[in-house]
PDB file of C-alpha atoms in Angstrom:
ATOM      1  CA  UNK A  11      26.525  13.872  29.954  1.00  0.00           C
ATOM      2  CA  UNK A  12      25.843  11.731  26.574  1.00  0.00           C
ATOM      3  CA  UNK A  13      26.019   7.870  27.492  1.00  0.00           C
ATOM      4  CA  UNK A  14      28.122   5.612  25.667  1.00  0.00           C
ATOM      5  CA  UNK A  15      25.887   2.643  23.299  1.00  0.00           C
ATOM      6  CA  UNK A  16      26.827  -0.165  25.225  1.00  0.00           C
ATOM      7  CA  UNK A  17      25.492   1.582  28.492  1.00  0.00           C
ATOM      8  CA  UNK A  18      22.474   2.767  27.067  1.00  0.00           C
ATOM      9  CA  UNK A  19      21.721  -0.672  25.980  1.00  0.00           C
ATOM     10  CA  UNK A  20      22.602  -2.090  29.590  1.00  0.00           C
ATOM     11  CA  UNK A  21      21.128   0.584  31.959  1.00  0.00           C
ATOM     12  CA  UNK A  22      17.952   0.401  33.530  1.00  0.00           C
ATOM     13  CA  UNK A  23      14.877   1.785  31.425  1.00  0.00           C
ATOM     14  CA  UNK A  24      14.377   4.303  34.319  1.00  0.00           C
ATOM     15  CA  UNK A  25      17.547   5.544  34.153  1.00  0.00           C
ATOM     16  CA  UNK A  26      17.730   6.088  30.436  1.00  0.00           C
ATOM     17  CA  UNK A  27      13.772   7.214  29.869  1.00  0.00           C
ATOM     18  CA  UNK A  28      14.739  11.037  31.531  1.00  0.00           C
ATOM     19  CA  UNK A  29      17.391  11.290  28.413  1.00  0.00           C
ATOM     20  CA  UNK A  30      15.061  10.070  26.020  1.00  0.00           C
ATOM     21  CA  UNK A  31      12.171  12.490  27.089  1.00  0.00           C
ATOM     22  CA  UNK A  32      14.501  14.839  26.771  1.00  0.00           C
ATOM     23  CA  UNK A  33      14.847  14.413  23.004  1.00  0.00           C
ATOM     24  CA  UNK A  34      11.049  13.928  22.860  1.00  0.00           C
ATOM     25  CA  UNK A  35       8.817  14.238  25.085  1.00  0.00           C
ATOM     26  CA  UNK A  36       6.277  11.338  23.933  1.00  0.00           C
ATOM     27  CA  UNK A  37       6.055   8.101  25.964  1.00  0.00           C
ATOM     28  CA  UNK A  38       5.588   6.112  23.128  1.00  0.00           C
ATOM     29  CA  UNK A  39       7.987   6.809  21.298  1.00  0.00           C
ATOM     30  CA  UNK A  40      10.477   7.054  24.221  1.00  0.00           C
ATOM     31  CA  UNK A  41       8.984   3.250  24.896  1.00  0.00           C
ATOM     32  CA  UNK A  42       9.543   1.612  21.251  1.00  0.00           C
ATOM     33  CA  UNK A  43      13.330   3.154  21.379  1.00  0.00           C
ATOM     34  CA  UNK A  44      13.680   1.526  25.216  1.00  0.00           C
ATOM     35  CA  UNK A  45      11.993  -1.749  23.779  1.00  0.00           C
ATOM     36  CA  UNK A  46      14.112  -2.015  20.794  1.00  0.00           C
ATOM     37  CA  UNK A  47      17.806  -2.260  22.840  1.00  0.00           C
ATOM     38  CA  UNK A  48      20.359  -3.780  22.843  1.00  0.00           C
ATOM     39  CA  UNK A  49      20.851  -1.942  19.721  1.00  0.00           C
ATOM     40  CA  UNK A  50      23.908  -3.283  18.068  1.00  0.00           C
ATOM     41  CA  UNK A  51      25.333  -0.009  16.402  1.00  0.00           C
ATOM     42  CA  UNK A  52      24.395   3.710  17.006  1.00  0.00           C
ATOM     43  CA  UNK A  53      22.797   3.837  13.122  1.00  0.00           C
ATOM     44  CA  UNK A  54      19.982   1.262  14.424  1.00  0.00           C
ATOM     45  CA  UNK A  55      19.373   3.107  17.008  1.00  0.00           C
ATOM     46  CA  UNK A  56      18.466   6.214  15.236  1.00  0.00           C
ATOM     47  CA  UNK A  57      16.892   3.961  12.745  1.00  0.00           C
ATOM     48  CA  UNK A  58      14.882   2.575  15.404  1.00  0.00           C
ATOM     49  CA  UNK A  59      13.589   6.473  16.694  1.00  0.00           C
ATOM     50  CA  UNK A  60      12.811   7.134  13.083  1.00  0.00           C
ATOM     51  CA  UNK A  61      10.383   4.230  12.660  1.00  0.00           C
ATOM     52  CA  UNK A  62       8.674   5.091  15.639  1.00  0.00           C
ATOM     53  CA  UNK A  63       7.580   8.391  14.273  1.00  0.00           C
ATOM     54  CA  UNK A  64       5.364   9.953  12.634  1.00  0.00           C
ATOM     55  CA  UNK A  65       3.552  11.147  15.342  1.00  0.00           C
ATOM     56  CA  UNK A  66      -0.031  11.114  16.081  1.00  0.00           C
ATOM     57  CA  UNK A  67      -1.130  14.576  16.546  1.00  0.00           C
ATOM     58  CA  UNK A  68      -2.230  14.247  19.636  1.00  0.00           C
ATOM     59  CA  UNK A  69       1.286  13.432  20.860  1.00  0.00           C
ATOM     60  CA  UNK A  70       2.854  16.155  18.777  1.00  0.00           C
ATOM     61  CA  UNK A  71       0.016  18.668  20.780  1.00  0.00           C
ATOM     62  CA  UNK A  72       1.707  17.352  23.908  1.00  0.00           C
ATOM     63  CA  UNK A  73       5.401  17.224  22.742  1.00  0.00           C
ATOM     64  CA  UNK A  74       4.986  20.947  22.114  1.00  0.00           C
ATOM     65  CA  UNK A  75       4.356  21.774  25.508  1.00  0.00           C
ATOM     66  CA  UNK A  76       8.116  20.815  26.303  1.00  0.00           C
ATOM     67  CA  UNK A  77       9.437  23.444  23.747  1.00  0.00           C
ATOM     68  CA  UNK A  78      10.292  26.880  24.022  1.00  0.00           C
ATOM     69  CA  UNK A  79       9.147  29.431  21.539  1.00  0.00           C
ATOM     70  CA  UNK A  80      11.976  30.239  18.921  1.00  0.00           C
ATOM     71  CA  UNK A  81      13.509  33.425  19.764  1.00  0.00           C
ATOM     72  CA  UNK A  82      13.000  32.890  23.233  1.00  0.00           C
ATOM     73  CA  UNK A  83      15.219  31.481  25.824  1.00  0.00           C
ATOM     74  CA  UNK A  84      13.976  28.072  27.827  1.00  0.00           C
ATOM     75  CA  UNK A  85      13.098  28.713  31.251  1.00  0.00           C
ATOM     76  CA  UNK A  86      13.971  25.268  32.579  1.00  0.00           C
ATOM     77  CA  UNK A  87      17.541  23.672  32.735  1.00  0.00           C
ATOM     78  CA  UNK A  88      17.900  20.384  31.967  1.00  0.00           C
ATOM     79  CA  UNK A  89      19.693  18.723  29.197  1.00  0.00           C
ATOM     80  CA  UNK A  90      16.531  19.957  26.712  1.00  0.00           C
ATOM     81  CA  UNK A  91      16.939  23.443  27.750  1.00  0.00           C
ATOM     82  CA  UNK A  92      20.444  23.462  26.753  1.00  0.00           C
ATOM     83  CA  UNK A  93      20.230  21.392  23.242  1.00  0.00           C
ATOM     84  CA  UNK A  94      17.361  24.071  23.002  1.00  0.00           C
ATOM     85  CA  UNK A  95      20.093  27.116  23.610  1.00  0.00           C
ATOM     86  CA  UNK A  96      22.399  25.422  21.109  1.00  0.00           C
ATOM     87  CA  UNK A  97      19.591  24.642  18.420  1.00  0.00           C
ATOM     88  CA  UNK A  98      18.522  28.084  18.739  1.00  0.00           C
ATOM     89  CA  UNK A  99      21.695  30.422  18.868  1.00  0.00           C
ATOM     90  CA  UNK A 100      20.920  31.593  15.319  1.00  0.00           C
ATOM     91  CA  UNK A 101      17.867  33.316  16.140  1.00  0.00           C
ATOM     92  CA  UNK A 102      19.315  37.020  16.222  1.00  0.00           C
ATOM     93  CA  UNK A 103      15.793  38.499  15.560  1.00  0.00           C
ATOM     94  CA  UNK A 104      14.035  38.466  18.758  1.00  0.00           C
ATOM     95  CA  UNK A 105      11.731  41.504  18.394  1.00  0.00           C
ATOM     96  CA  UNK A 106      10.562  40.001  14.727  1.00  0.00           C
ATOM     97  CA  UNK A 107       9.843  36.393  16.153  1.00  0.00           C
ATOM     98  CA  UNK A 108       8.078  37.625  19.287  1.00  0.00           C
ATOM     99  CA  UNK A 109       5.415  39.252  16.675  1.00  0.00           C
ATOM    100  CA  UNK A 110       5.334  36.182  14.663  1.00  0.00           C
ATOM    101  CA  UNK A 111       5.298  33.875  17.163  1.00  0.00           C
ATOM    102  CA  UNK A 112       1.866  35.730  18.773  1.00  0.00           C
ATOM    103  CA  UNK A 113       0.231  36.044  15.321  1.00  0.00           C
ATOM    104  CA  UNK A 114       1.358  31.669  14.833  1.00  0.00           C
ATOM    105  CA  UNK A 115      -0.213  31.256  18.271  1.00  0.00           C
ATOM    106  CA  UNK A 116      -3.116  32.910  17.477  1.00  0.00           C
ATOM    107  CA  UNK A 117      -3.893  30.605  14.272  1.00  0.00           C
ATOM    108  CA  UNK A 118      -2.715  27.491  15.765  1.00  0.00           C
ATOM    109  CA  UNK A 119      -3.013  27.850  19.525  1.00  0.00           C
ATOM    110  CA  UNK A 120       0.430  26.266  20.547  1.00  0.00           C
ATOM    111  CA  UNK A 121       3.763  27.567  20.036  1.00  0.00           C
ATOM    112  CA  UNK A 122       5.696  27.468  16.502  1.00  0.00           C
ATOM    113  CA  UNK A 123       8.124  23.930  16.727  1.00  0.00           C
ATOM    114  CA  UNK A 124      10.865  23.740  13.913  1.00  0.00           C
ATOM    115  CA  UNK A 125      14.075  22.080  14.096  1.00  0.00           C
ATOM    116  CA  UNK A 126      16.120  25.649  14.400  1.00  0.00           C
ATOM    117  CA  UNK A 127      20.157  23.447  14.489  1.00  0.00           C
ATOM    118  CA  UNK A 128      22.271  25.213  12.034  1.00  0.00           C
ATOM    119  CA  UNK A 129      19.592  27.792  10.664  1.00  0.00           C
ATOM    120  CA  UNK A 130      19.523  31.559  10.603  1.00  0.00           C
ATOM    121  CA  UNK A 131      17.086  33.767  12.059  1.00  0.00           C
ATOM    122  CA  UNK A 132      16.089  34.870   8.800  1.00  0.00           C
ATOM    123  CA  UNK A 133      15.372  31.391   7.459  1.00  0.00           C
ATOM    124  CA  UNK A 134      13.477  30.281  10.819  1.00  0.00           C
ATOM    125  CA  UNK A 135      11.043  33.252  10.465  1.00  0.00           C
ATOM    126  CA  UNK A 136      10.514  32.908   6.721  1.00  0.00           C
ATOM    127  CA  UNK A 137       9.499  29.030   7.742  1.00  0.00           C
ATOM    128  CA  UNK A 138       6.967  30.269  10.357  1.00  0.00           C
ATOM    129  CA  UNK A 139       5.373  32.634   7.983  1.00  0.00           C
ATOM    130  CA  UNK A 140       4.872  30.120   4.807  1.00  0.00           C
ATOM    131  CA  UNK A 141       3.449  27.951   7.627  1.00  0.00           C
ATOM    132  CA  UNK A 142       0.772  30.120   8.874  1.00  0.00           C
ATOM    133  CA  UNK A 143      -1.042  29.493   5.078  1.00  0.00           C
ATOM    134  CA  UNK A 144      -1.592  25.689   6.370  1.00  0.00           C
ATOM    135  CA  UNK A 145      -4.929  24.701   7.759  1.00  0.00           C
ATOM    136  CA  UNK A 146      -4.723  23.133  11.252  1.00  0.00           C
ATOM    137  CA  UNK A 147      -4.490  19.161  11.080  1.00  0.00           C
ATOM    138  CA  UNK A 148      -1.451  20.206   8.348  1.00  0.00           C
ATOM    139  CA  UNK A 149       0.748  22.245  10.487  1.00  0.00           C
ATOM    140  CA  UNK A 150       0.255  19.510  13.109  1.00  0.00           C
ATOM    141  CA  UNK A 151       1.802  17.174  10.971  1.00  0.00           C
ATOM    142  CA  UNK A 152       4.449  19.573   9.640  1.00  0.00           C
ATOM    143  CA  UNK A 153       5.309  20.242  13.665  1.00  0.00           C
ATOM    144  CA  UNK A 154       5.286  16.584  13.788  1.00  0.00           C
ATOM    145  CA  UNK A 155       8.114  16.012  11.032  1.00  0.00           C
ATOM    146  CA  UNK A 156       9.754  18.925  13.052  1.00  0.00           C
ATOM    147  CA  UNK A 157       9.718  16.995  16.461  1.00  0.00           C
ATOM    148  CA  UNK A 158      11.331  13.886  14.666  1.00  0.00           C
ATOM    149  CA  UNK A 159      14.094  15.785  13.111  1.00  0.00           C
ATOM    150  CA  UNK A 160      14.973  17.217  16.769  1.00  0.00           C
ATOM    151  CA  UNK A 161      14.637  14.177  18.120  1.00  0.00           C
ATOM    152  CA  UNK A 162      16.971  12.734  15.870  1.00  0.00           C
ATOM    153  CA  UNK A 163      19.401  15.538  16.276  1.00  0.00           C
ATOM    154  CA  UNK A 164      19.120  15.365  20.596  1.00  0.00           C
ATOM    155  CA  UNK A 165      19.444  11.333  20.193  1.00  0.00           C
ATOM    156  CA  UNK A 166      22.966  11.936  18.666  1.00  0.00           C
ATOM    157  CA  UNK A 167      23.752  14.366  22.013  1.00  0.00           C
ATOM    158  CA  UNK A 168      22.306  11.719  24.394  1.00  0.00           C
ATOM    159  CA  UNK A 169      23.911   8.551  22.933  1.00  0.00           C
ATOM    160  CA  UNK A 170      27.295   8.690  21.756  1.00  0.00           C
ATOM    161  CA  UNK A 171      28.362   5.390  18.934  1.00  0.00           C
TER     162      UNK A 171
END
């Protein structure tokens, strides 16, 4: 259940840090958006997650870990698992994306992150093939820029103006 602004600027950090992994899983980020309340209108807020990104790649490496591959459905079922669902019900290509998905792994050795919210199967598969001509460090960053954009998106379910 999203929480309102004024009681995700009152609540206790503990009790707001689970909803804020959930939109990304990277402590410090999750920490400069807890540090940065009261937050006086729901655009600072997402102005404040913005400048707390980009990511190092290190953190992105980690972040990925809490994703699902696209295609596939999450296993878990928290609040992530279900934006996940939602960001993903375009994917109507399964078979295609499992093949893609191995071949991505095999290159990068961690699952393919995009931000999947209002895109067709078609278009999510076409990004994960341009992206398997990038060298390493790049695709980090690109998965990076990915993880912000969700995060962004998942803020806006979490927090409600």
């Amino acid at each position: 259940m999203p929480l309102a602004l004024a009681e995700f600027n009152t609540a206790e950090a503990a009790e707001v840090r689970p909803a804020l992994t959930a939109c990304l899983a990277v402590p410090r980020w999750v920490d400069a958006v807890l540090a940065g309340r009261p937050y006086p209108q729901f655009d600072a807020l997402l102005k404040a997650a913005e400048s707390a990104t980009p990511l190092r790649r290190d953190e992105v490496r980690d972040a990925i870990a809490a994703h699902p591959r696209i295609g596939e459905k999450p296993k878990s079922t928290g609040a992530d698992a279900a934006w996940s669902r939602g960001e993903q019900s375009g994917v109507d290509n399964a078979d295609e994306f499992a093949a893609a998905n191995a071949e991505y792994e095999r290159r990068f050795g961690h699952v393919f992150l995009v931000c999947a919210s209002g895109r067709s199967g078609a278009e999510l598969l076409a990004n994960l093939r341009s992206r398997l001509d990038n060298d390493p460090e790049t695709e980090l960053d690109v998965a990076g820029a990915e993880l912000a954009k969700i995060a962004q998106l998942r803020l806006a379910k979490a927090v409600t103006a």
